[in-house]
Structures are given as C-alpha cells and as structure tokens.
mmCIF file of C-alpha atoms (C1' of nucleotides) in Angstrom:
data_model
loop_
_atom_site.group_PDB
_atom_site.id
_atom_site.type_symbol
_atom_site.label_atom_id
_atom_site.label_comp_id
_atom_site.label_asym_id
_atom_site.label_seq_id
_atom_site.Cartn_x
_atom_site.Cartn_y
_atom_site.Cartn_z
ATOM 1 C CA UNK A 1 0.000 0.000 0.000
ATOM 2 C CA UNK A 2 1.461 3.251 -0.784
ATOM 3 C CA UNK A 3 2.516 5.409 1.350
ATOM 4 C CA UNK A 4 5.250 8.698 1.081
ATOM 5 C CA UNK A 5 8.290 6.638 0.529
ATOM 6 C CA UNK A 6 6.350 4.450 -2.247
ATOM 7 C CA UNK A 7 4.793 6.756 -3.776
ATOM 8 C CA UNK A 8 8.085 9.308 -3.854
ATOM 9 C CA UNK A 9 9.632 6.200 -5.216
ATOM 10 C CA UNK A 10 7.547 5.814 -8.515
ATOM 11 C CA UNK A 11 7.612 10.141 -8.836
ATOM 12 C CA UNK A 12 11.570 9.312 -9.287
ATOM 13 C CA UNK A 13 11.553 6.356 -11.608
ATOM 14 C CA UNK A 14 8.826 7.856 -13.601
ATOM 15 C CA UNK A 15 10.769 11.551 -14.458
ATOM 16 C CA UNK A 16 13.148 10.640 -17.016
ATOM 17 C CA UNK A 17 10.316 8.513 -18.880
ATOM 18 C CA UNK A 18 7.546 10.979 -19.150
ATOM 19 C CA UNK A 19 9.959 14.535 -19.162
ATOM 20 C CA UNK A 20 9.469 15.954 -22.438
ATOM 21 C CA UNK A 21 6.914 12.841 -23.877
ATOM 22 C CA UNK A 22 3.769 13.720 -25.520
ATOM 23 C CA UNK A 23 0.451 11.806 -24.688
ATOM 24 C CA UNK A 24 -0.849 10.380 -28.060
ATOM 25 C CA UNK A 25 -4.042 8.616 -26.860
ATOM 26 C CA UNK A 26 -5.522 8.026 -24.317
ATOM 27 C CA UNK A 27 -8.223 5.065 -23.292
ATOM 28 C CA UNK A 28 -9.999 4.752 -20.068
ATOM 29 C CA UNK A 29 -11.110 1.383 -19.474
ATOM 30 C CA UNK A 30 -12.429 1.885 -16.220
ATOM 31 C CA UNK A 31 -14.615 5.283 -15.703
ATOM 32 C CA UNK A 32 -14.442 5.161 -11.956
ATOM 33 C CA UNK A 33 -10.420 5.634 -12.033
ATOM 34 C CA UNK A 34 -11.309 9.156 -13.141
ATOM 35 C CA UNK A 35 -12.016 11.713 -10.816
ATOM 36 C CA UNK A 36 -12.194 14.623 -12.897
ATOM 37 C CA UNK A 37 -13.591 15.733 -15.347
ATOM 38 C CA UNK A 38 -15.997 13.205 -17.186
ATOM 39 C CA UNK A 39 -14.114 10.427 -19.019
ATOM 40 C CA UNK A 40 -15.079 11.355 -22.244
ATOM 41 C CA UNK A 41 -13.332 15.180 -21.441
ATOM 42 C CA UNK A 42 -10.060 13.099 -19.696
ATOM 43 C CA UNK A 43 -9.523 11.047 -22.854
ATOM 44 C CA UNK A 44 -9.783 13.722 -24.967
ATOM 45 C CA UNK A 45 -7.974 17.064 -23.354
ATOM 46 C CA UNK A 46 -5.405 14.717 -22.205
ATOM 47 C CA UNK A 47 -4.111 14.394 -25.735
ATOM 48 C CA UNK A 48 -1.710 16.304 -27.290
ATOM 49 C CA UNK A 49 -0.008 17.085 -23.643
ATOM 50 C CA UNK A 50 3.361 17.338 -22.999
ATOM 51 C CA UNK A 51 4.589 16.155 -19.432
ATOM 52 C CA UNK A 52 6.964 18.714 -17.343
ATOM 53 C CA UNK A 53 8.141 17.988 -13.617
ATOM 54 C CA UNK A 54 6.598 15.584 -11.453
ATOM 55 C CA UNK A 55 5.606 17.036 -8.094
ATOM 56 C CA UNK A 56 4.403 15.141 -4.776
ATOM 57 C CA UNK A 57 2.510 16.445 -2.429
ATOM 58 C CA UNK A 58 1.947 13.586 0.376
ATOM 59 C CA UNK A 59 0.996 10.649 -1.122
ATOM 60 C CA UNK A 60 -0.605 12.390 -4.491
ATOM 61 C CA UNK A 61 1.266 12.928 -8.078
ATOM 62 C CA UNK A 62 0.779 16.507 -9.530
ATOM 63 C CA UNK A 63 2.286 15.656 -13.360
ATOM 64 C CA UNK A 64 2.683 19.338 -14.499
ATOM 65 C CA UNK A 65 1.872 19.373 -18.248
ATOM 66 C CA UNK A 66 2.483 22.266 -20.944
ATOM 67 C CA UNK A 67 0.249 24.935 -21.654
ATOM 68 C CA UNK A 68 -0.198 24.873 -17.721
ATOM 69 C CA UNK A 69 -2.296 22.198 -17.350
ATOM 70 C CA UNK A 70 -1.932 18.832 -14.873
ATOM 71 C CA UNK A 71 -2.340 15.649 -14.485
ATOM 72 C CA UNK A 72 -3.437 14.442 -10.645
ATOM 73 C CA UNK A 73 -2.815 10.540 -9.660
ATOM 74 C CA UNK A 74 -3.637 9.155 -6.116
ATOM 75 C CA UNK A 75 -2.573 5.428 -6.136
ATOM 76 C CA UNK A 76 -4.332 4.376 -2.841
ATOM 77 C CA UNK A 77 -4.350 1.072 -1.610
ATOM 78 C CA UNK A 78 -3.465 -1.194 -4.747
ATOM 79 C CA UNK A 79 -2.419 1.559 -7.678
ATOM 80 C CA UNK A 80 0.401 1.484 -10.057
ATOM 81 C CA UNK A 81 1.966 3.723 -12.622
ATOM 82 C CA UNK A 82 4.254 2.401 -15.077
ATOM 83 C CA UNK A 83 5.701 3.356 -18.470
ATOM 84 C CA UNK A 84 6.195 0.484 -20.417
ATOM 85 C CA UNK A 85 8.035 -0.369 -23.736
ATOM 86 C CA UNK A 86 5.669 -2.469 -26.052
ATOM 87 C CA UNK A 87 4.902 -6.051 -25.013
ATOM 88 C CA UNK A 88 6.806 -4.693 -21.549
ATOM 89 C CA UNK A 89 3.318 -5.936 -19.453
ATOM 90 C CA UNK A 90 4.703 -9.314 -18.566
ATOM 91 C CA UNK A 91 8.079 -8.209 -17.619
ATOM 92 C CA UNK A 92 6.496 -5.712 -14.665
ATOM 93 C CA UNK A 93 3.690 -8.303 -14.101
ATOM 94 C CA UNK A 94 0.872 -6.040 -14.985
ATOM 95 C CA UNK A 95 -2.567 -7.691 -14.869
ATOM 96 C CA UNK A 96 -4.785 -6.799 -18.255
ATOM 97 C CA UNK A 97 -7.652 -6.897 -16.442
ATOM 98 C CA UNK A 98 -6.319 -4.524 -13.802
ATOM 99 C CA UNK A 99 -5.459 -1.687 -16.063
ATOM 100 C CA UNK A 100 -7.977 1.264 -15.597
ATOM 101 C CA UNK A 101 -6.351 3.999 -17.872
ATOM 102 C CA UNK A 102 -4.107 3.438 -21.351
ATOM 103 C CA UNK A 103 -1.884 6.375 -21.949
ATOM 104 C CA UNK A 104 0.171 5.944 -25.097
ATOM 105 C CA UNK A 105 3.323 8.132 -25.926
ATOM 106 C CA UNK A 106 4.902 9.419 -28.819
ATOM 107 C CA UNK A 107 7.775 7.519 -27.982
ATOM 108 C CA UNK A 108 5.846 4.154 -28.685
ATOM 109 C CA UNK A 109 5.969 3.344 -24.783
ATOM 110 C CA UNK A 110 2.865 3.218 -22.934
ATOM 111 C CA UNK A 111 2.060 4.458 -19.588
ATOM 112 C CA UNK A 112 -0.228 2.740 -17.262
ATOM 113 C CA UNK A 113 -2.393 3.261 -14.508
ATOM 114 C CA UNK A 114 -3.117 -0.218 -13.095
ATOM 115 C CA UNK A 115 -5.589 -0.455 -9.939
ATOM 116 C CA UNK A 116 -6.548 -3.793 -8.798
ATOM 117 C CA UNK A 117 -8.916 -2.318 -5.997
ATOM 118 C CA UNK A 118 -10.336 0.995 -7.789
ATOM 119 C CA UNK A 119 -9.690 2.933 -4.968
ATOM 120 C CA UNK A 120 -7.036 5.127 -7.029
ATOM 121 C CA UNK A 121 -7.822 8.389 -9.433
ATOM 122 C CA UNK A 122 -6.800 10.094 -11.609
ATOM 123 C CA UNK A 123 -7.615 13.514 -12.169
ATOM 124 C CA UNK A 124 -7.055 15.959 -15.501
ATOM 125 C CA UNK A 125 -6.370 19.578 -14.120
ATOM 126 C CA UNK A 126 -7.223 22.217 -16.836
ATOM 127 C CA UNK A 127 -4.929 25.030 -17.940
ATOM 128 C CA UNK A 128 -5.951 27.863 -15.630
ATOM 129 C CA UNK A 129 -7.316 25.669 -13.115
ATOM 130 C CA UNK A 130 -5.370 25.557 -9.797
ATOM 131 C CA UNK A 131 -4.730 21.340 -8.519
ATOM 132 C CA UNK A 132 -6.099 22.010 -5.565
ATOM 133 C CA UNK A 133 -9.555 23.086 -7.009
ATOM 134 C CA UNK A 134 -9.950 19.880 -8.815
ATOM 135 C CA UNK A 135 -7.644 17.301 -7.031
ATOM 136 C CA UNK A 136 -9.668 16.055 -4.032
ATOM 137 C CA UNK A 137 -8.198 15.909 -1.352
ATOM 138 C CA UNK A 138 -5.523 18.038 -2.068
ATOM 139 C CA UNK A 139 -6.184 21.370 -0.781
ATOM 140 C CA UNK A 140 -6.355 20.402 2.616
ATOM 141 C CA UNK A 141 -3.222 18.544 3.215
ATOM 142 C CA UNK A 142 -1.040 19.324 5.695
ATOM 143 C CA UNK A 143 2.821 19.643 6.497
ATOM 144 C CA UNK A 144 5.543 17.188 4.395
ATOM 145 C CA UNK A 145 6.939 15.157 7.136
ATOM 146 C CA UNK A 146 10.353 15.495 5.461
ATOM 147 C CA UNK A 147 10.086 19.141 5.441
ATOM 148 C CA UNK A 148 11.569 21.949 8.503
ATOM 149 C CA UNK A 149 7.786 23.046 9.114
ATOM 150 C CA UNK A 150 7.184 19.607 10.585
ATOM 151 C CA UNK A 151 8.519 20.332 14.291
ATOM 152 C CA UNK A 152 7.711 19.056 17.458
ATOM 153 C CA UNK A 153 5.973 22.628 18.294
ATOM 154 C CA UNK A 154 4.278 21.547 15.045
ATOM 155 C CA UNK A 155 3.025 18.135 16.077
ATOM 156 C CA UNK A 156 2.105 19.252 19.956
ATOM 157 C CA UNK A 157 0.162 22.535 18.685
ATOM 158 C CA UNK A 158 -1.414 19.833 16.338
ATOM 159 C CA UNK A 159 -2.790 17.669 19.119
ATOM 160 C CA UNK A 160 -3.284 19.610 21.484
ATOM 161 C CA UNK A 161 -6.604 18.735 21.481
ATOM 162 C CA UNK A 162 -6.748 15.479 20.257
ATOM 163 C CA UNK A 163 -8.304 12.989 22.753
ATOM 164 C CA UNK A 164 -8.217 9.957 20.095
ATOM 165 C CA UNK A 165 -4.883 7.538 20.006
ATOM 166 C CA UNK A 166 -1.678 9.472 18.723
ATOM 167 C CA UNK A 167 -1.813 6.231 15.974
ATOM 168 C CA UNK A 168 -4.876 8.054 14.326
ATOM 169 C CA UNK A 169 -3.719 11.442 14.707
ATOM 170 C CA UNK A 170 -0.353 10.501 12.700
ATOM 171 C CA UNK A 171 -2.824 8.950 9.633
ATOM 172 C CA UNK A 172 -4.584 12.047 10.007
ATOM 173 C CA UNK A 173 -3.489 13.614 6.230
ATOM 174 C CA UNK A 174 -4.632 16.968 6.851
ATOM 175 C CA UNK A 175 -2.012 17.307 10.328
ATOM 176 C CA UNK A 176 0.931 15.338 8.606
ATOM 177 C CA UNK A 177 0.874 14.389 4.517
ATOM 178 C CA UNK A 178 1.751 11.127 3.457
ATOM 179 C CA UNK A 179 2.006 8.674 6.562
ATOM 180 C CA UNK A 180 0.107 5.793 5.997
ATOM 181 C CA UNK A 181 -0.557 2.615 8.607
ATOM 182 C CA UNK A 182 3.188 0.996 8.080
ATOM 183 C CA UNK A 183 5.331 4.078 8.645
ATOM 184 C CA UNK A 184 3.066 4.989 11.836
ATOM 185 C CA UNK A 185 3.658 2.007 13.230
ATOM 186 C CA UNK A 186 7.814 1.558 12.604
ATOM 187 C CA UNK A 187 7.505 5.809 13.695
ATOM 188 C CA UNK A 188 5.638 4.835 17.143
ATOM 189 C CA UNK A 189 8.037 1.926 17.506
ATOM 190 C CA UNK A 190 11.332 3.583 17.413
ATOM 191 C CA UNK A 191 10.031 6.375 19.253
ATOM 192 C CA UNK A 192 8.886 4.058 22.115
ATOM 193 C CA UNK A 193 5.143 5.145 22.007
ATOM 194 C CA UNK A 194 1.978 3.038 22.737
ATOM 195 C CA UNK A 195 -0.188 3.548 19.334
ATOM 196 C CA UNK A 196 -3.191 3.742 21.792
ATOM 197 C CA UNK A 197 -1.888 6.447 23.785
ATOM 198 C CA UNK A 198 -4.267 9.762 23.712
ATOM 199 C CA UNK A 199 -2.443 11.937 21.664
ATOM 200 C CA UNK A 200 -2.689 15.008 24.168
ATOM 201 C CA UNK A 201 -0.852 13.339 26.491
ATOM 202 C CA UNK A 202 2.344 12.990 24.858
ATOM 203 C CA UNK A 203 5.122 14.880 26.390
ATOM 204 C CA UNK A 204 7.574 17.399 24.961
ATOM 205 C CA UNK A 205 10.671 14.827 24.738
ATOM 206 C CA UNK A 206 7.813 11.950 23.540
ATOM 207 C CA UNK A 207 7.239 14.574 20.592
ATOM 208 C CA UNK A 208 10.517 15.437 20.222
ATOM 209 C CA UNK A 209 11.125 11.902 19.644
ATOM 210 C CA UNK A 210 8.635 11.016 17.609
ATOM 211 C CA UNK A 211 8.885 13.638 15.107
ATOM 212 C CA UNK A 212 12.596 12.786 14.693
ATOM 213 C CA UNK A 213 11.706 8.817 14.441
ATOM 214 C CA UNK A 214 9.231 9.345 11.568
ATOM 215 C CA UNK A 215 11.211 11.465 9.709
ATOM 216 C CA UNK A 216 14.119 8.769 9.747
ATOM 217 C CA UNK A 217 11.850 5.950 8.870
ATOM 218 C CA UNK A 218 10.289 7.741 5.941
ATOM 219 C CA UNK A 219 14.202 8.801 4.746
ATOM 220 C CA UNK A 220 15.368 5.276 5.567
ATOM 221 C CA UNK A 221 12.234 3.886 3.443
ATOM 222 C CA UNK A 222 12.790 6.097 0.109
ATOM 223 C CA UNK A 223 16.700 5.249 0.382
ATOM 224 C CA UNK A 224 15.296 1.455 0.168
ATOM 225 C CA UNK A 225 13.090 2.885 -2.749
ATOM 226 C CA UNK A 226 10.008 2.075 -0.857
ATOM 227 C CA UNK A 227 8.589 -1.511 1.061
ATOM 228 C CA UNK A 228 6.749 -4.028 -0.845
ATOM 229 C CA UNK A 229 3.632 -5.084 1.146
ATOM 230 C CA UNK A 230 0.828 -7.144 -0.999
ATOM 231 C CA UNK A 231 1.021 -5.460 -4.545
ATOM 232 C CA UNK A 232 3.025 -2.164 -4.398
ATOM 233 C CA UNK A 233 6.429 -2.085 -6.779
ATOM 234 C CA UNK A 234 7.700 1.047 -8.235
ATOM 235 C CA UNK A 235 7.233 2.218 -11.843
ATOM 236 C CA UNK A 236 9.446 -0.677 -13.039
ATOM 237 C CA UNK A 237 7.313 -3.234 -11.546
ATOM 238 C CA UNK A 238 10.115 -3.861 -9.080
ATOM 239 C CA UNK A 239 10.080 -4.441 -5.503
ATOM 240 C CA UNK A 240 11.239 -2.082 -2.876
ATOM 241 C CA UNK A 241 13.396 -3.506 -0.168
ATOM 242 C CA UNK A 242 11.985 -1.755 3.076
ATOM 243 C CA UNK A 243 9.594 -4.778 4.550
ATOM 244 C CA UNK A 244 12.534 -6.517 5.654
ATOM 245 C CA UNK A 245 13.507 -3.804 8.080
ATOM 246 C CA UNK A 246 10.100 -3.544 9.822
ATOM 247 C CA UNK A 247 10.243 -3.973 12.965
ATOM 248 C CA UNK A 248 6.727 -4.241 14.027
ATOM 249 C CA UNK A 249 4.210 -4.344 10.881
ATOM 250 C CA UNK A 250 3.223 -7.573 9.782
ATOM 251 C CA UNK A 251 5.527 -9.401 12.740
ATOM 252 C CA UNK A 252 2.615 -10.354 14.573
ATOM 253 C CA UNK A 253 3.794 -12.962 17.106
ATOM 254 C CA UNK A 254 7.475 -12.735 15.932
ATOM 255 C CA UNK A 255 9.794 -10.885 18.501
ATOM 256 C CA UNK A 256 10.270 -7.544 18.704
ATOM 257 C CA UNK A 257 14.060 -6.828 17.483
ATOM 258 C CA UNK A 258 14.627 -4.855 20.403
ATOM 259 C CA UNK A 259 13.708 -6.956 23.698
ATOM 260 C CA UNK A 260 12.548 -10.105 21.979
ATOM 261 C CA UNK A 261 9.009 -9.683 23.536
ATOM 262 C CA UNK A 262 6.394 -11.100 20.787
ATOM 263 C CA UNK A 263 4.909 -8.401 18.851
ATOM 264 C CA UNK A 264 1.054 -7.525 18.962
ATOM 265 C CA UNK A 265 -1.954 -6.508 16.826
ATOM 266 C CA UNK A 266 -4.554 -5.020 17.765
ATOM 267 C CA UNK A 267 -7.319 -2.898 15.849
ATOM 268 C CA UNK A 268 -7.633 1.136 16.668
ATOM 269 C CA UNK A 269 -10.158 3.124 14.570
ATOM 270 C CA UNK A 270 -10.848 -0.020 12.404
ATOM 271 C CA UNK A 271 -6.865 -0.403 11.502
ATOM 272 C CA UNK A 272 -4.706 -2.794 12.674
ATOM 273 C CA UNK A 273 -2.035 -1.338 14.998
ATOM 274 C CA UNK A 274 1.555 -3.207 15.411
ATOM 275 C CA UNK A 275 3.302 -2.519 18.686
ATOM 276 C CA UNK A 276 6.107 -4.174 20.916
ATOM 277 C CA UNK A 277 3.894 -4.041 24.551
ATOM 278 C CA UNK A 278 7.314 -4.008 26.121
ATOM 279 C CA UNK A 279 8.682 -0.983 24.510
ATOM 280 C CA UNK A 280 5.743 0.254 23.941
ATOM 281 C CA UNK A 281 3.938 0.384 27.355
ATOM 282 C CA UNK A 282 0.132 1.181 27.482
ATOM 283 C CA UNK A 283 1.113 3.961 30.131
ATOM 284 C CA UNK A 284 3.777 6.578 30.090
ATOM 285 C CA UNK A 285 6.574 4.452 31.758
ATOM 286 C CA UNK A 286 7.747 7.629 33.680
ATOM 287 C CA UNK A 287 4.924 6.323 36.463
ATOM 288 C CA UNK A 288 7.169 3.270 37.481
ATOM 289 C CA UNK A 289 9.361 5.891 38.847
ATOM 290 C CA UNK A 290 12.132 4.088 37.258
ATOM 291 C "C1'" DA B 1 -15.871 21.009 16.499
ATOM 292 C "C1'" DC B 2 -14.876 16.610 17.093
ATOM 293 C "C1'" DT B 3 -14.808 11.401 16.610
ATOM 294 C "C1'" DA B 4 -16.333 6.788 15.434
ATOM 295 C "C1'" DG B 5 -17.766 3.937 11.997
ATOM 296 C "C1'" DG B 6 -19.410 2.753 7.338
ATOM 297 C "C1'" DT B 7 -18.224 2.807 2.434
ATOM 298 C "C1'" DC B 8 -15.842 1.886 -1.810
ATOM 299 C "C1'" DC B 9 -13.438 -2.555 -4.354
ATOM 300 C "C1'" DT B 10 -11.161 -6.959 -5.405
ATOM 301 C "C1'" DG B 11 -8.310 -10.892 -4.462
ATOM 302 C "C1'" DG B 12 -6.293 -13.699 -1.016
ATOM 303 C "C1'" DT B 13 -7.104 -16.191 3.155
ATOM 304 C "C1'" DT B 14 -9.801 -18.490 6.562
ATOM 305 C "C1'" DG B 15 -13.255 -21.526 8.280
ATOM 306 C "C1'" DC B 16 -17.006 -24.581 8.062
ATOM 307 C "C1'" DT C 1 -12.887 -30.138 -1.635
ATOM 308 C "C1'" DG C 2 -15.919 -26.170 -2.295
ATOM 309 C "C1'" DC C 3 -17.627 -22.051 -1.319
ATOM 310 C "C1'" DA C 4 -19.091 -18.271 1.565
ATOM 311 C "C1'" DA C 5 -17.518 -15.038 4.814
ATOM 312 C "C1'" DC C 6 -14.065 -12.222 6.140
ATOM 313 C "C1'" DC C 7 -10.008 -9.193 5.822
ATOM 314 C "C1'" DA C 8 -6.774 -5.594 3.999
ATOM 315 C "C1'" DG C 9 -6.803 -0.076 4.250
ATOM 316 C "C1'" DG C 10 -6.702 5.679 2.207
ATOM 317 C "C1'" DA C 11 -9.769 9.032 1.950
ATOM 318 C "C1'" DC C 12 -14.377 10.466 2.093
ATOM 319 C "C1'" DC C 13 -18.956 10.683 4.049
ATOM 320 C "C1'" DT C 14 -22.498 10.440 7.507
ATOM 321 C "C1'" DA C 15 -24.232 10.109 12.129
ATOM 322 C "C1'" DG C 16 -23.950 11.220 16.781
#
DNA sequence: ACTAGGTCCTGGTTGC
DNA sequence: TGCAACCAGGACCTAG
C-alpha cells in the first residue's frame, strides 16, 4: 500500500520517462479511475499534452503538463503507474484486467495506470485551473513530514486537542501528509510510544522523539526505494526492499528486534495497529518511577 | 468542532 | 474439496 516513501519512489523512476513525452491517446477502461472531469473530457484534453516535472505532495502525483495544465494521480491502496516499452506488461507483471487507464506516448511506450482495488484516481487539471480546485483531497493537506515546518511545536500545537490515540492522529493527512498505517507504526516503535496512547498526552521529549523517528523511517524507506507489502512495486514493476527492516508491521507474534518480547496486533479506529507491549507500554513508563 | 464507523473494491485467506 | 464469509486499508462521508 502506498505510502510517502512508495509513492516518492515511482515520482523518481517515472521523471526521465515521461519529461518531455507527448500523450498520443488516451483510453480509459475503467470510468471510476477518473475523478475529474468526465471520461469522455479526460480522454480527450489529455491528448496532445506534454509532461513537465513531477511534483508530490503527500501521497498524491501533480504531473505538471504544458500549456499549464496537470495531471493528478492518487494510487491508494493497490495503484500502479508504469511506463512500459511495447509487449513490456509481462516483464512488470501487470494484470490486463487490472489496467484502468491506457496512456500511449509518442515515444511508442505506454504508460499505465493499473488499480486492482479501484480505490485510485486520476484527475485531468485544466490550464488555468489551480490542482487544488480539482484534485480532491488536495487542498487540505497538511505539512511534508520530510520538510523543517514539521517540528515538534508543530506536532504538539497539532494535538493539542486530540483525545483519540496518537496512531490516528499521525494517519490524520490533513495534520501530517503522506504517513500511511506501516510508517506509523515503525515511527511509534522507534520512538517508544503506545499507538493507543491519547495523543494530548504525549510529552515534549515523547514529541521530540517522535517527530525525529518518523522522519528517519520515511528517509530510511525512500533510500530502500520504498517496502513491498501485498502489490506495491515502483514504476518498473520492481520491488522495494523496506519490509525486511520492519520492525513491528506484519511481525505479529514474531519478537520484537529490540527486547525479543512477541509483537502484537490489535485494531484502533478499524486499523490494525503493530506494537512491541514491552517498549511500547500502554502507560507513560515515567509512572514506574524508574 | 470533534470522533467513530461505514463505504468503496477486489483478491487472497480463513473456516465450516 | 468447495464455497461463503471475512479481511486488507486511504480518503471520504455520515451520524452522533
């Protein structure tokens, strides 16, 4: 599922391919996967577009085209992009039956947008339209993780009010942009904080902590181009290399690579929540006195 | 203003 | 063995 480091991943591999290119044709073979405008409008202003810079903004694609128009892409839970030489489908193990949108490109490659799930779109921003008019979602993200405006004063003016677990807050896309449930969990891990824990309680040097934690793990993730979880690979159809560093998601019952206690899951706000109950106590451990 | 929970969608897994 | 029920989760929507 793709998260900041994923989806920063496929921005990189995709540059070189689409910089310059010129969309041909376009067929949409699912109309859902379009968000904006109607399908018949996508197919057919799409054409004749040349793509610029690729910007990302959390975990959406802004592909800046000439004449000032965009194209939006939000990959979700099972969404792929990929730029493929002809007859290249087997090689990146793209599913026919998967593929939602057909761009071709006047280089004879073809760019994809494959989406097992359909929870991914794709929108088609209009010269003089801002992104963030027509891009849902977009408007109201807030801070890069990566960036110097996500601080600890950031985070704790952020929750200051928040009575839910610090888990949800950190999934919260309009606080922090592009963490998703993996990268909250390794974050909360490293930074020795219970998921559960009501976010308002969290303490200066917890903060502190954190916000340094989750800014590692995301860095740590792109440099690994990204982990590979069920059916995300990067715009070559390959792998990324992250997953094997987890220390809690999806280790359920293994031990926890710090203190050997078995790793738990449990379920907050319908997700489920990996967490080391040893280094990760339920309380702030500061109450033991210790 | 806030939060909890349902919804979308499909394929893989689980359980009877 | 076969098949139905369940599960995964990002963002959006509704209800309370």
């Amino acid at each position: 599922m793709p998260e900041l480091p994923e989806v920063e991943t496929v921005k990189r591999g995709l540059e070189s391919k689409l910089r310059g290119r010129k969309v041909v044709a376009v067929k949409v073979l699912r109309p859902d996967s379009v968000g904006y405008p109607s399908v018949k409008q996508f197919a057919k202003e799409l054409v004749g577009h040349k793509f610029r810079e690729i910007v990302r903004r959390g975990k959406y694609l802004v592909f800046e085209l000439d004449q000032g128009a965009a194209l939006g892409a939000h990959l979700r839970m099972s969404g792929r992009l990929l730029v493929l030489k002809p007859g290249g489908e087997a090689k990146s193990r793209v599913r026919a039956e998967h593929v939602r949108v057909r761009m071709e490109l006047d280089d004879g490659n073809v760019f994809l947008f494959e989406d097992m799930r359909v929870f991914g779109r794709l929108w088609y921003v209009p010269s003089g339209t801002a992104p963030n008019d027509v891009i849902s979602g977009l408007a109201d993200l807030g801070v890069e993780p990566l960036s110097e405006e996500f601080t600890p004063k950031y985070l704790q003016d952020g929750l200051r009010n928040k009575k839910g677990p610090i888990k949800s807050v950190l999934l919260d896309q309009t606080l922090i942009a592009g963490i998703g449930n993996i990268y909250a969990d390794e974050s909360l891990h490293l930074a020795g904080i219970n998921p559960q824990r009501p976010a308002n309680t969290l303490t200066m040097p917890e903060l502190t902590k954190l916000v340094a934690r989750v800014k590692e793990v995301l860095a740590r993730a792109i440099e690994k181009r990204g982990s590979t979880l069920r059916n995300y690979t990067d715009s070559d159809g390959v792998n990324g290399n992250y997953q094997s560093l987890a220390h809690v998601y999806g280790r359920e019952g293994e031990n926890c690579r710090k203190c050997k206690h078995s790793i738990v899951r449990v379920k907050i706000a319908g997700r489920s929540a990996h967490f080391c109950p040893q280094c990760q106590p339920a309380a702030a451990n500061k109450v033991a006195g210790k």
